[in-house]
PDB file of C-alpha atoms and ligand atoms in Angstrom:
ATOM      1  CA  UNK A   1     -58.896   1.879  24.487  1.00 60.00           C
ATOM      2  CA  UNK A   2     -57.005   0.781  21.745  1.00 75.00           C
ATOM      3  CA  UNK A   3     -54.842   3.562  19.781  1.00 88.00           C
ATOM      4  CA  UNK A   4     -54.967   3.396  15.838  1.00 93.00           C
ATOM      5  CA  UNK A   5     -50.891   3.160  16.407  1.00 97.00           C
ATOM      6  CA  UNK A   6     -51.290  -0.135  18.079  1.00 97.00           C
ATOM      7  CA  UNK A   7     -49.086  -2.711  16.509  1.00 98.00           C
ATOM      8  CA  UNK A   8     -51.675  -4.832  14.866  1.00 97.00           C
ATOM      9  CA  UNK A   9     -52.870  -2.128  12.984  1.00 97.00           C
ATOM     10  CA  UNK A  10     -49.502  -0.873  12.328  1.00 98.00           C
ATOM     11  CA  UNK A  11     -47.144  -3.769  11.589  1.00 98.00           C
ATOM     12  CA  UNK A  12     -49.521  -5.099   8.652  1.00 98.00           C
ATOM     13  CA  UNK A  13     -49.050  -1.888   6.751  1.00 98.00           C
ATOM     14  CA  UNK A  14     -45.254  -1.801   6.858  1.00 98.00           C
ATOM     15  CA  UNK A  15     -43.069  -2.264   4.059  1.00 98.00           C
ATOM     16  CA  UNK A  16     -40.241  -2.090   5.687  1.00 98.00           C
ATOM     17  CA  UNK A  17     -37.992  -4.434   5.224  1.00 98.00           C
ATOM     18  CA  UNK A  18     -35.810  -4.110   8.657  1.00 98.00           C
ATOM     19  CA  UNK A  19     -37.256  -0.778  10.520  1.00 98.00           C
ATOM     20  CA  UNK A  20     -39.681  -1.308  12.462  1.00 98.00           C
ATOM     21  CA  UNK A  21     -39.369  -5.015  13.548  1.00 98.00           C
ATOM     22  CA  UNK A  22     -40.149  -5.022  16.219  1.00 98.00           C
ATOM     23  CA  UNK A  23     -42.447  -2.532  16.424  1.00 98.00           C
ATOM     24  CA  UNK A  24     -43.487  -0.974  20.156  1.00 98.00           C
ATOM     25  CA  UNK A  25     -46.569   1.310  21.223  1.00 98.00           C
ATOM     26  CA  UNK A  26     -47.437   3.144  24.278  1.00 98.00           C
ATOM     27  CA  UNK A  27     -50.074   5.217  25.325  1.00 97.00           C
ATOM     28  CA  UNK A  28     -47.711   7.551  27.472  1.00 97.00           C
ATOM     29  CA  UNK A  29     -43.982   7.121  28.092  1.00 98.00           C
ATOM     30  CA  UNK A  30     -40.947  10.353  29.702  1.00 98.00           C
ATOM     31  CA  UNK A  31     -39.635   9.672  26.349  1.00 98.00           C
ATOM     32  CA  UNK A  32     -38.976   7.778  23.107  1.00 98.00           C
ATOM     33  CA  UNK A  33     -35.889   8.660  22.860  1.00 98.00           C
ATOM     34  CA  UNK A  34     -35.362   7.196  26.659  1.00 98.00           C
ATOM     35  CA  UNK A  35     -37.421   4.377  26.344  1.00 98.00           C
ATOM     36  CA  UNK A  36     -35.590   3.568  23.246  1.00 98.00           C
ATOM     37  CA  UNK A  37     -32.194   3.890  24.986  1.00 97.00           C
ATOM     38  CA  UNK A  38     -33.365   1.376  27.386  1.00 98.00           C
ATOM     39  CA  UNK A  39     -34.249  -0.586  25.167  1.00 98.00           C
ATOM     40  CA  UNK A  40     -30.816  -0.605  23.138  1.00 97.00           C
ATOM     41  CA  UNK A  41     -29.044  -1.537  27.154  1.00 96.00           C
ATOM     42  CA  UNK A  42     -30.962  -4.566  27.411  1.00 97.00           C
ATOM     43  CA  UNK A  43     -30.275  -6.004  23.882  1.00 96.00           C
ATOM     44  CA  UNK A  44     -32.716  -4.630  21.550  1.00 97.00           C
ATOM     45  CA  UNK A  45     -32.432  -4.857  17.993  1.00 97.00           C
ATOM     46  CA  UNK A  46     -31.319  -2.746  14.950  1.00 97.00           C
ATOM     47  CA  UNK A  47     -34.418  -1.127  13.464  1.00 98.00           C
ATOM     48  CA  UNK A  48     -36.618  -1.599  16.842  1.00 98.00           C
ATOM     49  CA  UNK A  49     -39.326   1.051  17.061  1.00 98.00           C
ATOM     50  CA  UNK A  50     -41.298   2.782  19.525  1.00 98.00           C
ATOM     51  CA  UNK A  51     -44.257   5.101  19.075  1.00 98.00           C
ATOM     52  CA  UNK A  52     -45.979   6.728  21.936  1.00 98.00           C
ATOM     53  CA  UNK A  53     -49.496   8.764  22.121  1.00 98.00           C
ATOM     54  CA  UNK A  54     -48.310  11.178  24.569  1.00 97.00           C
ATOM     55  CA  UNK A  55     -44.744  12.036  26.290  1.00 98.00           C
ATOM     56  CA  UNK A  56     -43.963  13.500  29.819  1.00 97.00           C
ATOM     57  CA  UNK A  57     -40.539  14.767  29.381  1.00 97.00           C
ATOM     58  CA  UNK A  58     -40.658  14.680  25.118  1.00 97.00           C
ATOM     59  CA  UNK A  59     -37.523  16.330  24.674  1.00 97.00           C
ATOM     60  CA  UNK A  60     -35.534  18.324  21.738  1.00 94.00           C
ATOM     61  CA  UNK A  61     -32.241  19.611  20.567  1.00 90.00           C
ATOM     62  CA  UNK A  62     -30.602  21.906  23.214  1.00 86.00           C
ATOM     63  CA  UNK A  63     -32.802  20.086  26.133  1.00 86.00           C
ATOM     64  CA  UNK A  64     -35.593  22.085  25.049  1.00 91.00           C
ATOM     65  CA  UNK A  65     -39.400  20.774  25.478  1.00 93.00           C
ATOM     66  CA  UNK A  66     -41.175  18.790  22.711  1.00 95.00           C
ATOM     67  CA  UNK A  67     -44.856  19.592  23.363  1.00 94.00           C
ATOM     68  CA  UNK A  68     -47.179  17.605  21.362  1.00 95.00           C
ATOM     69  CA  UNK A  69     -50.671  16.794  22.085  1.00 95.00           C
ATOM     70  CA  UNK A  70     -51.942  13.391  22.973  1.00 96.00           C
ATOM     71  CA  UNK A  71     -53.339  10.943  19.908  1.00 96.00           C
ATOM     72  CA  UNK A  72     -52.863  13.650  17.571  1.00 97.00           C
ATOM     73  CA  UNK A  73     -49.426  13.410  16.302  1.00 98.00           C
ATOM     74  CA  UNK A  74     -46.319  10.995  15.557  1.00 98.00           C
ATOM     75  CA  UNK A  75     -44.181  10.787  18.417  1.00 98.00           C
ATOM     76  CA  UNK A  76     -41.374   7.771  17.963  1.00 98.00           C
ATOM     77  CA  UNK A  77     -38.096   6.612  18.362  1.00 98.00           C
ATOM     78  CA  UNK A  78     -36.035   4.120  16.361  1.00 98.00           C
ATOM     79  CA  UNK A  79     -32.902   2.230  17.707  1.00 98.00           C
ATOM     80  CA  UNK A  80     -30.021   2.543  15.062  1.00 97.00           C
ATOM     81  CA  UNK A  81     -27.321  -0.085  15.718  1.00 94.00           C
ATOM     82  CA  UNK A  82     -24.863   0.819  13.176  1.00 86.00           C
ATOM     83  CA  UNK A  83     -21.124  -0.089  12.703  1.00 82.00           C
ATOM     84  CA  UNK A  84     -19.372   3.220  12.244  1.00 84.00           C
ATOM     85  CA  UNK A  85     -16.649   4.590  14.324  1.00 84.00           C
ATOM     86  CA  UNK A  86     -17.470   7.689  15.853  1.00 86.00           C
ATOM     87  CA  UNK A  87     -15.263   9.824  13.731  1.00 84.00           C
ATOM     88  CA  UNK A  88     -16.747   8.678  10.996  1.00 82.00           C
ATOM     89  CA  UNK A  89     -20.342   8.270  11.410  1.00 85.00           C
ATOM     90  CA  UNK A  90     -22.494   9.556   8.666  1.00 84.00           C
ATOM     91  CA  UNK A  91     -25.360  12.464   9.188  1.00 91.00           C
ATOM     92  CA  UNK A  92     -27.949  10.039  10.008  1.00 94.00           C
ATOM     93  CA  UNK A  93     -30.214  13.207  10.938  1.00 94.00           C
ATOM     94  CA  UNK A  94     -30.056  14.530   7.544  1.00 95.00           C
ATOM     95  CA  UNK A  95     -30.913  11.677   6.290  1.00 96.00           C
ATOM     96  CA  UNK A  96     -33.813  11.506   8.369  1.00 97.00           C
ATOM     97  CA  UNK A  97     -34.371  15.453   7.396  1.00 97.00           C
ATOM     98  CA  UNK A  98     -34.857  13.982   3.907  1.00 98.00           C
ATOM     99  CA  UNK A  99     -36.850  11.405   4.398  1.00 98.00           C
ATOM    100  CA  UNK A 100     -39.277  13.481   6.286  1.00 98.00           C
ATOM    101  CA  UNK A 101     -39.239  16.399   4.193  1.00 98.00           C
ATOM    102  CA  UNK A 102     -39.893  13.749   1.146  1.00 98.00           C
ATOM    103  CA  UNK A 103     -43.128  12.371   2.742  1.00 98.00           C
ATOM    104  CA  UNK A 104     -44.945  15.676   3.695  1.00 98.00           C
ATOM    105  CA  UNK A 105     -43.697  16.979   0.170  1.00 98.00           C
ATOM    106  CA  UNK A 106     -45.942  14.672  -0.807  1.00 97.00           C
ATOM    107  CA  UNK A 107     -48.817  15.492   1.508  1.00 97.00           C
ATOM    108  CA  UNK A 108     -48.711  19.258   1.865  1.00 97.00           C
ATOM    109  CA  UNK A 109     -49.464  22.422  -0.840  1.00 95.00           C
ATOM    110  CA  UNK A 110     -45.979  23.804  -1.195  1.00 92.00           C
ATOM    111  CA  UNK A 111     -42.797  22.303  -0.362  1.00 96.00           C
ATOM    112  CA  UNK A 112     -41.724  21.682   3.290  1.00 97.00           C
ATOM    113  CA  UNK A 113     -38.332  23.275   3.867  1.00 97.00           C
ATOM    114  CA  UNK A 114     -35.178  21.987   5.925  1.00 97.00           C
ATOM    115  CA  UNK A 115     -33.767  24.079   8.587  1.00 95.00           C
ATOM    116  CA  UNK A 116     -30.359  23.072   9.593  1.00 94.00           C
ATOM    117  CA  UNK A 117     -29.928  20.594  11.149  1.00 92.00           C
ATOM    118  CA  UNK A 118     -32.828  18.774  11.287  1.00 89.00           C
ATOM    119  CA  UNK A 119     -35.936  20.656  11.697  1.00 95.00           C
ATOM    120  CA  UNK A 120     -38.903  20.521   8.855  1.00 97.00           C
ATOM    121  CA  UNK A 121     -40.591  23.559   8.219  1.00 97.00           C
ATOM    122  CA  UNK A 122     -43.675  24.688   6.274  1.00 97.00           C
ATOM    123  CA  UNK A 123     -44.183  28.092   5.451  1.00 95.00           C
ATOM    124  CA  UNK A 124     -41.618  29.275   8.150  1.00 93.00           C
ATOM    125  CA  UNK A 125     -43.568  27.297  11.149  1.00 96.00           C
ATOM    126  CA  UNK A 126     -42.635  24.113  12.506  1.00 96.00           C
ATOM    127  CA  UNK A 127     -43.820  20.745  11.398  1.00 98.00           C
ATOM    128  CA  UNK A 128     -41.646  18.171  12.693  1.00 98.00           C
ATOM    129  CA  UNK A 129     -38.271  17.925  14.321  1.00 97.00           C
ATOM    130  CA  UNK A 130     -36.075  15.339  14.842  1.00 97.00           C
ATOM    131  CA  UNK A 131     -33.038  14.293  17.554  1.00 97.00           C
ATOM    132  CA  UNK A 132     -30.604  11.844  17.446  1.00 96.00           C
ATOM    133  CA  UNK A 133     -28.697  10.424  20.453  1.00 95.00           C
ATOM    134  CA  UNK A 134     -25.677   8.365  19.964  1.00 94.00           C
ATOM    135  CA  UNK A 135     -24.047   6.039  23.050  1.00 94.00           C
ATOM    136  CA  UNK A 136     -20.106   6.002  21.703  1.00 92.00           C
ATOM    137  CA  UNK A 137     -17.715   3.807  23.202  1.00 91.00           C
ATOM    138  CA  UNK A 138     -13.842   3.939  22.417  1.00 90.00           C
ATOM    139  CA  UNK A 139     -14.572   5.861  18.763  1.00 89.00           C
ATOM    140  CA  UNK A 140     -17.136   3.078  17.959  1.00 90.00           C
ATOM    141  CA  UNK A 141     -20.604   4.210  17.920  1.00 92.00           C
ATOM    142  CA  UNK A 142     -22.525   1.442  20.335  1.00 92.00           C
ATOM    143  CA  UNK A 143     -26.096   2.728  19.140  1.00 95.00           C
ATOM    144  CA  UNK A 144     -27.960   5.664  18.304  1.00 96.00           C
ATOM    145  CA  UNK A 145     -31.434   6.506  18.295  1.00 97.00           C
ATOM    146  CA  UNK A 146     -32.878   8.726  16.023  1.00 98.00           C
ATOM    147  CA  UNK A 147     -36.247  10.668  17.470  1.00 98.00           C
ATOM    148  CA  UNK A 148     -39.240  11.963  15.227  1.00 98.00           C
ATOM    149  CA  UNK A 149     -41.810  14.108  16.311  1.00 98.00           C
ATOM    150  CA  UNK A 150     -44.313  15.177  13.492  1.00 98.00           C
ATOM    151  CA  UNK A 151     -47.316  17.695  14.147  1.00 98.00           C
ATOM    152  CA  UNK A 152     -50.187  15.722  11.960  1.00 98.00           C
ATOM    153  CA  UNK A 153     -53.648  16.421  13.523  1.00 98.00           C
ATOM    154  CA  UNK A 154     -53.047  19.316  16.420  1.00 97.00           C
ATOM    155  CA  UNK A 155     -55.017  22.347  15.778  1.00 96.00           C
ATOM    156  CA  UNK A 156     -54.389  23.976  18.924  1.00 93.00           C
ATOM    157  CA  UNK A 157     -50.781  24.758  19.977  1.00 91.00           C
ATOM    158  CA  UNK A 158     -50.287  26.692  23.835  1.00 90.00           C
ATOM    159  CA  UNK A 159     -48.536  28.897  24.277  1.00 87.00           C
ATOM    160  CA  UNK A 160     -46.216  31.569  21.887  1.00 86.00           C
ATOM    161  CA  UNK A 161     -46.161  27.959  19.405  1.00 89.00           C
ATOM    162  CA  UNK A 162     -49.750  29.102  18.360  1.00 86.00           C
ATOM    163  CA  UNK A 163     -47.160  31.531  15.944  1.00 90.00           C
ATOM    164  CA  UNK A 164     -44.399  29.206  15.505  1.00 93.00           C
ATOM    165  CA  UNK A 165     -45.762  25.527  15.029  1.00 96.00           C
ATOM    166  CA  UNK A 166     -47.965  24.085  12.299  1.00 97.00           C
ATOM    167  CA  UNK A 167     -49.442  20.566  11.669  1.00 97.00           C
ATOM    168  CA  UNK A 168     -50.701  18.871   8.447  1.00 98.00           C
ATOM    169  CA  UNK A 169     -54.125  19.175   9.097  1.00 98.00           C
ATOM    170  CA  UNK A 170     -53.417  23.147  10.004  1.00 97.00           C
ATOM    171  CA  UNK A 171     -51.208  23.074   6.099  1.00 97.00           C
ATOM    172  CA  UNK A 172     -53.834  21.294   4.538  1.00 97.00           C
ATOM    173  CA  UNK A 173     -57.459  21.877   6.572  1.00 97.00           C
ATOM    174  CA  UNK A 174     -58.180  18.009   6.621  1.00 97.00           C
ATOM    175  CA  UNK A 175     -57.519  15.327   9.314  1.00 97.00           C
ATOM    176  CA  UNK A 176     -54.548  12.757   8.381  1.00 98.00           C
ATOM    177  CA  UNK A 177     -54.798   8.819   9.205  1.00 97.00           C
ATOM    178  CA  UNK A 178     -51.344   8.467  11.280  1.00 98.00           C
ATOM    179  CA  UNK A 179     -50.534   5.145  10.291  1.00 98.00           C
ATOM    180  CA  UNK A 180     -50.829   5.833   6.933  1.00 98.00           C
ATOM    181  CA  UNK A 181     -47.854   8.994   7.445  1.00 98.00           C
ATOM    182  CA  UNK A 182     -45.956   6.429  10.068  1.00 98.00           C
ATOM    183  CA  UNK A 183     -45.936   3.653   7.123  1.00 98.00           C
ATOM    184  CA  UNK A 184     -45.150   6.057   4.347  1.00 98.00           C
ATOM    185  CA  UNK A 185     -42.221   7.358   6.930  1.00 98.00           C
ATOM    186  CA  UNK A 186     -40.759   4.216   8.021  1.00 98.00           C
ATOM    187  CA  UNK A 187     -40.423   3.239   4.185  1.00 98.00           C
ATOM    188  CA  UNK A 188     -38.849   6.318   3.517  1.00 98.00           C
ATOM    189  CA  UNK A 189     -36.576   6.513   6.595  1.00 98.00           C
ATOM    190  CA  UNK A 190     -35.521   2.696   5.314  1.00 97.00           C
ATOM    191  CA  UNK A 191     -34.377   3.887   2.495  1.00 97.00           C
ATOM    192  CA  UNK A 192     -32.360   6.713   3.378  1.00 96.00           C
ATOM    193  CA  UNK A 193     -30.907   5.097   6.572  1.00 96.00           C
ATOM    194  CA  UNK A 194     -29.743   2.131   3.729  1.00 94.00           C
ATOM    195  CA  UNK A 195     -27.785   4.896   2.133  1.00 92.00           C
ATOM    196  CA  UNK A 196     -25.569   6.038   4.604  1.00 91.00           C
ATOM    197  CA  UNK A 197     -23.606   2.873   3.849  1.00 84.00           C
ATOM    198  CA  UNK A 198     -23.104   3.978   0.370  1.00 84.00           C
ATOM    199  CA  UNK A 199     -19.416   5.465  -0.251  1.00 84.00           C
ATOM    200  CA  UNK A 200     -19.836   9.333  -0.679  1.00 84.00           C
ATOM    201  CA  UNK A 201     -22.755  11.432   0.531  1.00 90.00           C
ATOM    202  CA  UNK A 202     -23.374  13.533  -2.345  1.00 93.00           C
ATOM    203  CA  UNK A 203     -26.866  12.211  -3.441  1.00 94.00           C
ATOM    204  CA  UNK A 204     -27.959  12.839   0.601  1.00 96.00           C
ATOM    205  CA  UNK A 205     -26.561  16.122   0.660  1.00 96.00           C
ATOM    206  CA  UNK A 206     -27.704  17.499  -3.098  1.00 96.00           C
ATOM    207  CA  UNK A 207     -31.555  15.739  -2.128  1.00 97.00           C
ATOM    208  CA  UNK A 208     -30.876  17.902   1.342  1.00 97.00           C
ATOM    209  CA  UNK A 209     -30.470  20.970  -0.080  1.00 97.00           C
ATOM    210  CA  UNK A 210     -33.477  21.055  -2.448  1.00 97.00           C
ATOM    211  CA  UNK A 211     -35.433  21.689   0.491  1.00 98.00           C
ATOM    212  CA  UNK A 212     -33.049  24.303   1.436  1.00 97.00           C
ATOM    213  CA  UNK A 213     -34.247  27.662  -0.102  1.00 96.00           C
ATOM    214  CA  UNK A 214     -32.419  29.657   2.559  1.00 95.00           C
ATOM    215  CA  UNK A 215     -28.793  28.477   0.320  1.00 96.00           C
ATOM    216  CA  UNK A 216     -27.425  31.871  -0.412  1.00 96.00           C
ATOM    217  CA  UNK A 217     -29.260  33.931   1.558  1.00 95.00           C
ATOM    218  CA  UNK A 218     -28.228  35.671   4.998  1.00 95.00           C
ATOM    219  CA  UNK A 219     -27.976  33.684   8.130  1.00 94.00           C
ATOM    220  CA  UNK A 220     -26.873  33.496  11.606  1.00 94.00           C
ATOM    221  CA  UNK A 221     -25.958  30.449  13.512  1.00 94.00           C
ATOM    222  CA  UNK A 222     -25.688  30.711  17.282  1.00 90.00           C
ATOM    223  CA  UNK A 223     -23.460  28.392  19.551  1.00 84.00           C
ATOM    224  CA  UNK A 224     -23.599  29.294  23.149  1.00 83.00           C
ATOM    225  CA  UNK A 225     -22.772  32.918  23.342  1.00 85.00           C
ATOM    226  CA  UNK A 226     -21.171  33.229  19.800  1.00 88.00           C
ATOM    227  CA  UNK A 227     -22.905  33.860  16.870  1.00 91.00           C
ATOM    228  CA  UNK A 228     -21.768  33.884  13.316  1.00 94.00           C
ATOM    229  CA  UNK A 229     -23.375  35.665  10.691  1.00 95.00           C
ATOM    230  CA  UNK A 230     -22.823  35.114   7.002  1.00 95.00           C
ATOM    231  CA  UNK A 231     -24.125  33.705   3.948  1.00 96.00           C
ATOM    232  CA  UNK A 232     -25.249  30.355   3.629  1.00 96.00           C
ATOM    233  CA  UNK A 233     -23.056  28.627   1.185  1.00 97.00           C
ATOM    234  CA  UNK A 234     -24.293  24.789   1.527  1.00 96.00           C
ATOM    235  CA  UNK A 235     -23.858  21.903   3.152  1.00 96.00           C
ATOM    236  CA  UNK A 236     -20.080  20.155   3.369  1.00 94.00           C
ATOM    237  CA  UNK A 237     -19.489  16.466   2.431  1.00 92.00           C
ATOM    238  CA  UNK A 238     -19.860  15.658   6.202  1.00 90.00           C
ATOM    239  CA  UNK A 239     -23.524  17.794   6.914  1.00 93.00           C
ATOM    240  CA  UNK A 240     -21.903  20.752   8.392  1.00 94.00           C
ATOM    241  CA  UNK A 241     -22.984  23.801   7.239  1.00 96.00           C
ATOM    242  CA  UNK A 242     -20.743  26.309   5.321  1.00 97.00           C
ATOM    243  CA  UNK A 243     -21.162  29.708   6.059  1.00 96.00           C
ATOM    244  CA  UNK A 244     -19.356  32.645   4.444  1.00 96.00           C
ATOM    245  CA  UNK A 245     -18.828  35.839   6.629  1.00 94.00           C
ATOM    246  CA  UNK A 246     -18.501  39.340   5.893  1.00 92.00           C
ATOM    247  CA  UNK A 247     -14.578  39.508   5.399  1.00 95.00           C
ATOM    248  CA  UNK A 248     -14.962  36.675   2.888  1.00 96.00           C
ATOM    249  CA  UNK A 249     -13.989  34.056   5.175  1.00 96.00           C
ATOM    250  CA  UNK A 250     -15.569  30.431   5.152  1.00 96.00           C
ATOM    251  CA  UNK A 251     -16.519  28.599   8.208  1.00 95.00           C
ATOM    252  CA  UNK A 252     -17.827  25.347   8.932  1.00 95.00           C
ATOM    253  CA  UNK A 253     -20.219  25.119  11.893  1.00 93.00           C
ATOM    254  CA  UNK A 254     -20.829  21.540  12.786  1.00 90.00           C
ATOM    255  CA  UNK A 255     -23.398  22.554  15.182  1.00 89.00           C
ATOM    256  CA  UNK A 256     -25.485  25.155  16.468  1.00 90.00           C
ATOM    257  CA  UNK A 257     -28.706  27.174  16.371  1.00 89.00           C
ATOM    258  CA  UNK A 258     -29.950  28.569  12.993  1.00 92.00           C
ATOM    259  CA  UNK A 259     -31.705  31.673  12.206  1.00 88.00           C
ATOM    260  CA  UNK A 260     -32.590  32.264   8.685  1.00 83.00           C
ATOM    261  CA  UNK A 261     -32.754  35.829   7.332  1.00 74.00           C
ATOM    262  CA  UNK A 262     -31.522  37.295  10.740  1.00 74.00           C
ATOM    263  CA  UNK A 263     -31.825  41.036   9.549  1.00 71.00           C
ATOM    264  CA  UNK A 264     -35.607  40.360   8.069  1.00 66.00           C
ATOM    265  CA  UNK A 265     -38.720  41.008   9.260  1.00 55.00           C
ATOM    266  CA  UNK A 266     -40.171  37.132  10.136  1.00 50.00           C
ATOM    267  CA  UNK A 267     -36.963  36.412  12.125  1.00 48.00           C
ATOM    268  CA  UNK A 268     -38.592  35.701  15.583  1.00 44.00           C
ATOM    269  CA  UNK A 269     -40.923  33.274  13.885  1.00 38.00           C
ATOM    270  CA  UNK A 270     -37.954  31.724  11.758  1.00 41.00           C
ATOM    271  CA  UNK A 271     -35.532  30.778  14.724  1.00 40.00           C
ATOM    272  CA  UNK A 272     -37.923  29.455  17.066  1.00 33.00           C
ATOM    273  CA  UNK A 273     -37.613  25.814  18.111  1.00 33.00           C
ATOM    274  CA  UNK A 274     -41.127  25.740  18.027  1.00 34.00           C
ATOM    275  CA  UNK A 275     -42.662  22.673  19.613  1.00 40.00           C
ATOM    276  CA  UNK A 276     -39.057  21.704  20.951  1.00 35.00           C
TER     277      UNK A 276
HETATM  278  C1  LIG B 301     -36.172  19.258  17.972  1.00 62.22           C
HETATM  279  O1  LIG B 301     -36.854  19.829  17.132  1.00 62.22           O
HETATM  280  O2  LIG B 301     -35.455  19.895  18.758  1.00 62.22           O
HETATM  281  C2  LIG B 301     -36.225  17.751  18.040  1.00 62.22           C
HETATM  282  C3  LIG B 301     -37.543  17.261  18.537  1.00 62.22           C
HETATM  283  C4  LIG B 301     -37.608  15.748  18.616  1.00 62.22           C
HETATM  284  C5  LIG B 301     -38.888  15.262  19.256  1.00 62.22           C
HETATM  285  C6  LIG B 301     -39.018  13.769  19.180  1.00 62.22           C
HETATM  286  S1  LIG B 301     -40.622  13.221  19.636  1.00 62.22           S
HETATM  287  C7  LIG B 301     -40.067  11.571  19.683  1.00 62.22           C
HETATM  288  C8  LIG B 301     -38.690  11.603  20.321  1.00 62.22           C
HETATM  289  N1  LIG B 301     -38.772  11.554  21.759  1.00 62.22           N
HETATM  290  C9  LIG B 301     -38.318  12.667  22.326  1.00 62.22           C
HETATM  291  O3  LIG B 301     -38.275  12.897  23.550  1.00 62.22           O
HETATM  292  N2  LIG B 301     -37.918  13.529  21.377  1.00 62.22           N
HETATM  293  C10 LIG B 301     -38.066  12.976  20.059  1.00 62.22           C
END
């Protein structure tokens, strides 16, 4: 059966000038993000995408599980072949953030929010989340590949994600044509991927945090068995987040597991990694 995500009904509607060529489907694949990598090992090309209707081992940040139903949702991977050094590489998953956040901004009634890193919320449940992989050789990043998995049509989630996840046709009560979102996402990912070359990341960060309500409010971040709690004060020049603790001291966490409002009363619902 042929999959509305096939590439001839895909590639027509892309505007893209660079992502997406070429452009890959499968009906089932372990992973994007895998397939992708394979891809990269054997000599694929900047801006090469794959899409998949369903995933065996979908994965998310932390190893955790990316459930998402079959033929309902966008599940793809694009291979990045940037030439950054490692210590330098820009937040390519903010920028992704953005341009994810800016399409369903479009699509949904109220505004999508950004959960540090990389996760897209909608009225504190999960929409979409996204992981990047990079492959780094002597401080030179070989290739990374940046992973997208955005709930669009599922109405039933298993599970404890019935509380956590959401999908745009949960937000919005009507079904979504997926390569309509996938074009309107590749274009916007295009763009945003473009401007990590620019010098300075202060238009990324400053279109970041507008969809980052939680900015001066109470927070925890978790990294293994630590956890800070502070106030959120913003994202640094680099994407790491800047949290203020109690004794007035300022720390930058350059990863980790956020909770927003940790002493509130929707705090289960706001740290789950639902759907990943
Ligand atoms: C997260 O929220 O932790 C990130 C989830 C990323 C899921 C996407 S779905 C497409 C790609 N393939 C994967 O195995 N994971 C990413």
């Amino acid at each position: 059966m042929s999959s509305d995500l096939a590439p001839h009904c895909v590639v027509p509607r892309l505007t893209t000038l660079w992502l997406g060529n070429p452009y890959y489907h499968e009906e089932e694949v372990d992973s994007t993000n895998t397939r992708i990598n394979v891809i990269a090992h054997a000599g694929g090309t900047h801006g090469t995408v794959m899409a998949a209707e369903t995933q065996t081992k979908g994965r998310g940040r932390f190893d955790r599980e990316w459930h998402s139903a079959a033929g309902e949702n966008l599940t793809f991977s694009i291979l990045l072949r940037p030439n950054w050094p490692a210590h330098a590489a820009p937040p390519v998953s903010l920028a992704a953030g953005v341009a994810v956040a800016e399409v369903v901004d479009l699509l949904l009634p109220g505004t999508p929010e950004l959960k540090w890193p990389n996760d897209i919320l909608w009225q504190g449940k999960k929409l979409a989340g996204i992981l990047v992989e990079s492959f780094v050789s002597r401080d030179q990043v070989l290739h990374s590949v940046l992973g997208i998995g955005l709930n669009v049509n599922q109405l039933d989630f298993p599970g404890e994600l019935v509380d956590h996840a959401v999908s745009l046709r949960l937000a919005t009560g009507r079904s979504w044509n997926r390569v309509e979102v996938l074009a309107s996402l590749l274009a916007r990912l295009e763009l945003w991927l473009d401007h990590l070359t620019d010098p300075g990341t202060d238009r990324l960060i400053s279109s970041w945090q507008r969809f980052a309500p939680w900015i001066g409010q109470p927070i925890s971040v978790r990294r293994g068995k630590q956890k800070l709690l502070g106030t959120a004060l913003g994202l640094s020049p680099q994407g790491a987040l800047r949290i203020k603790d109690r004794q007035g001291k300022v720390h930058l966490v350059a990863s980790g597991d956020v909770q927003i409002d940790p002493y509130g009363p929707h705090q289960h619902g706001r740290r789950a990694s639902a759907s990943g």
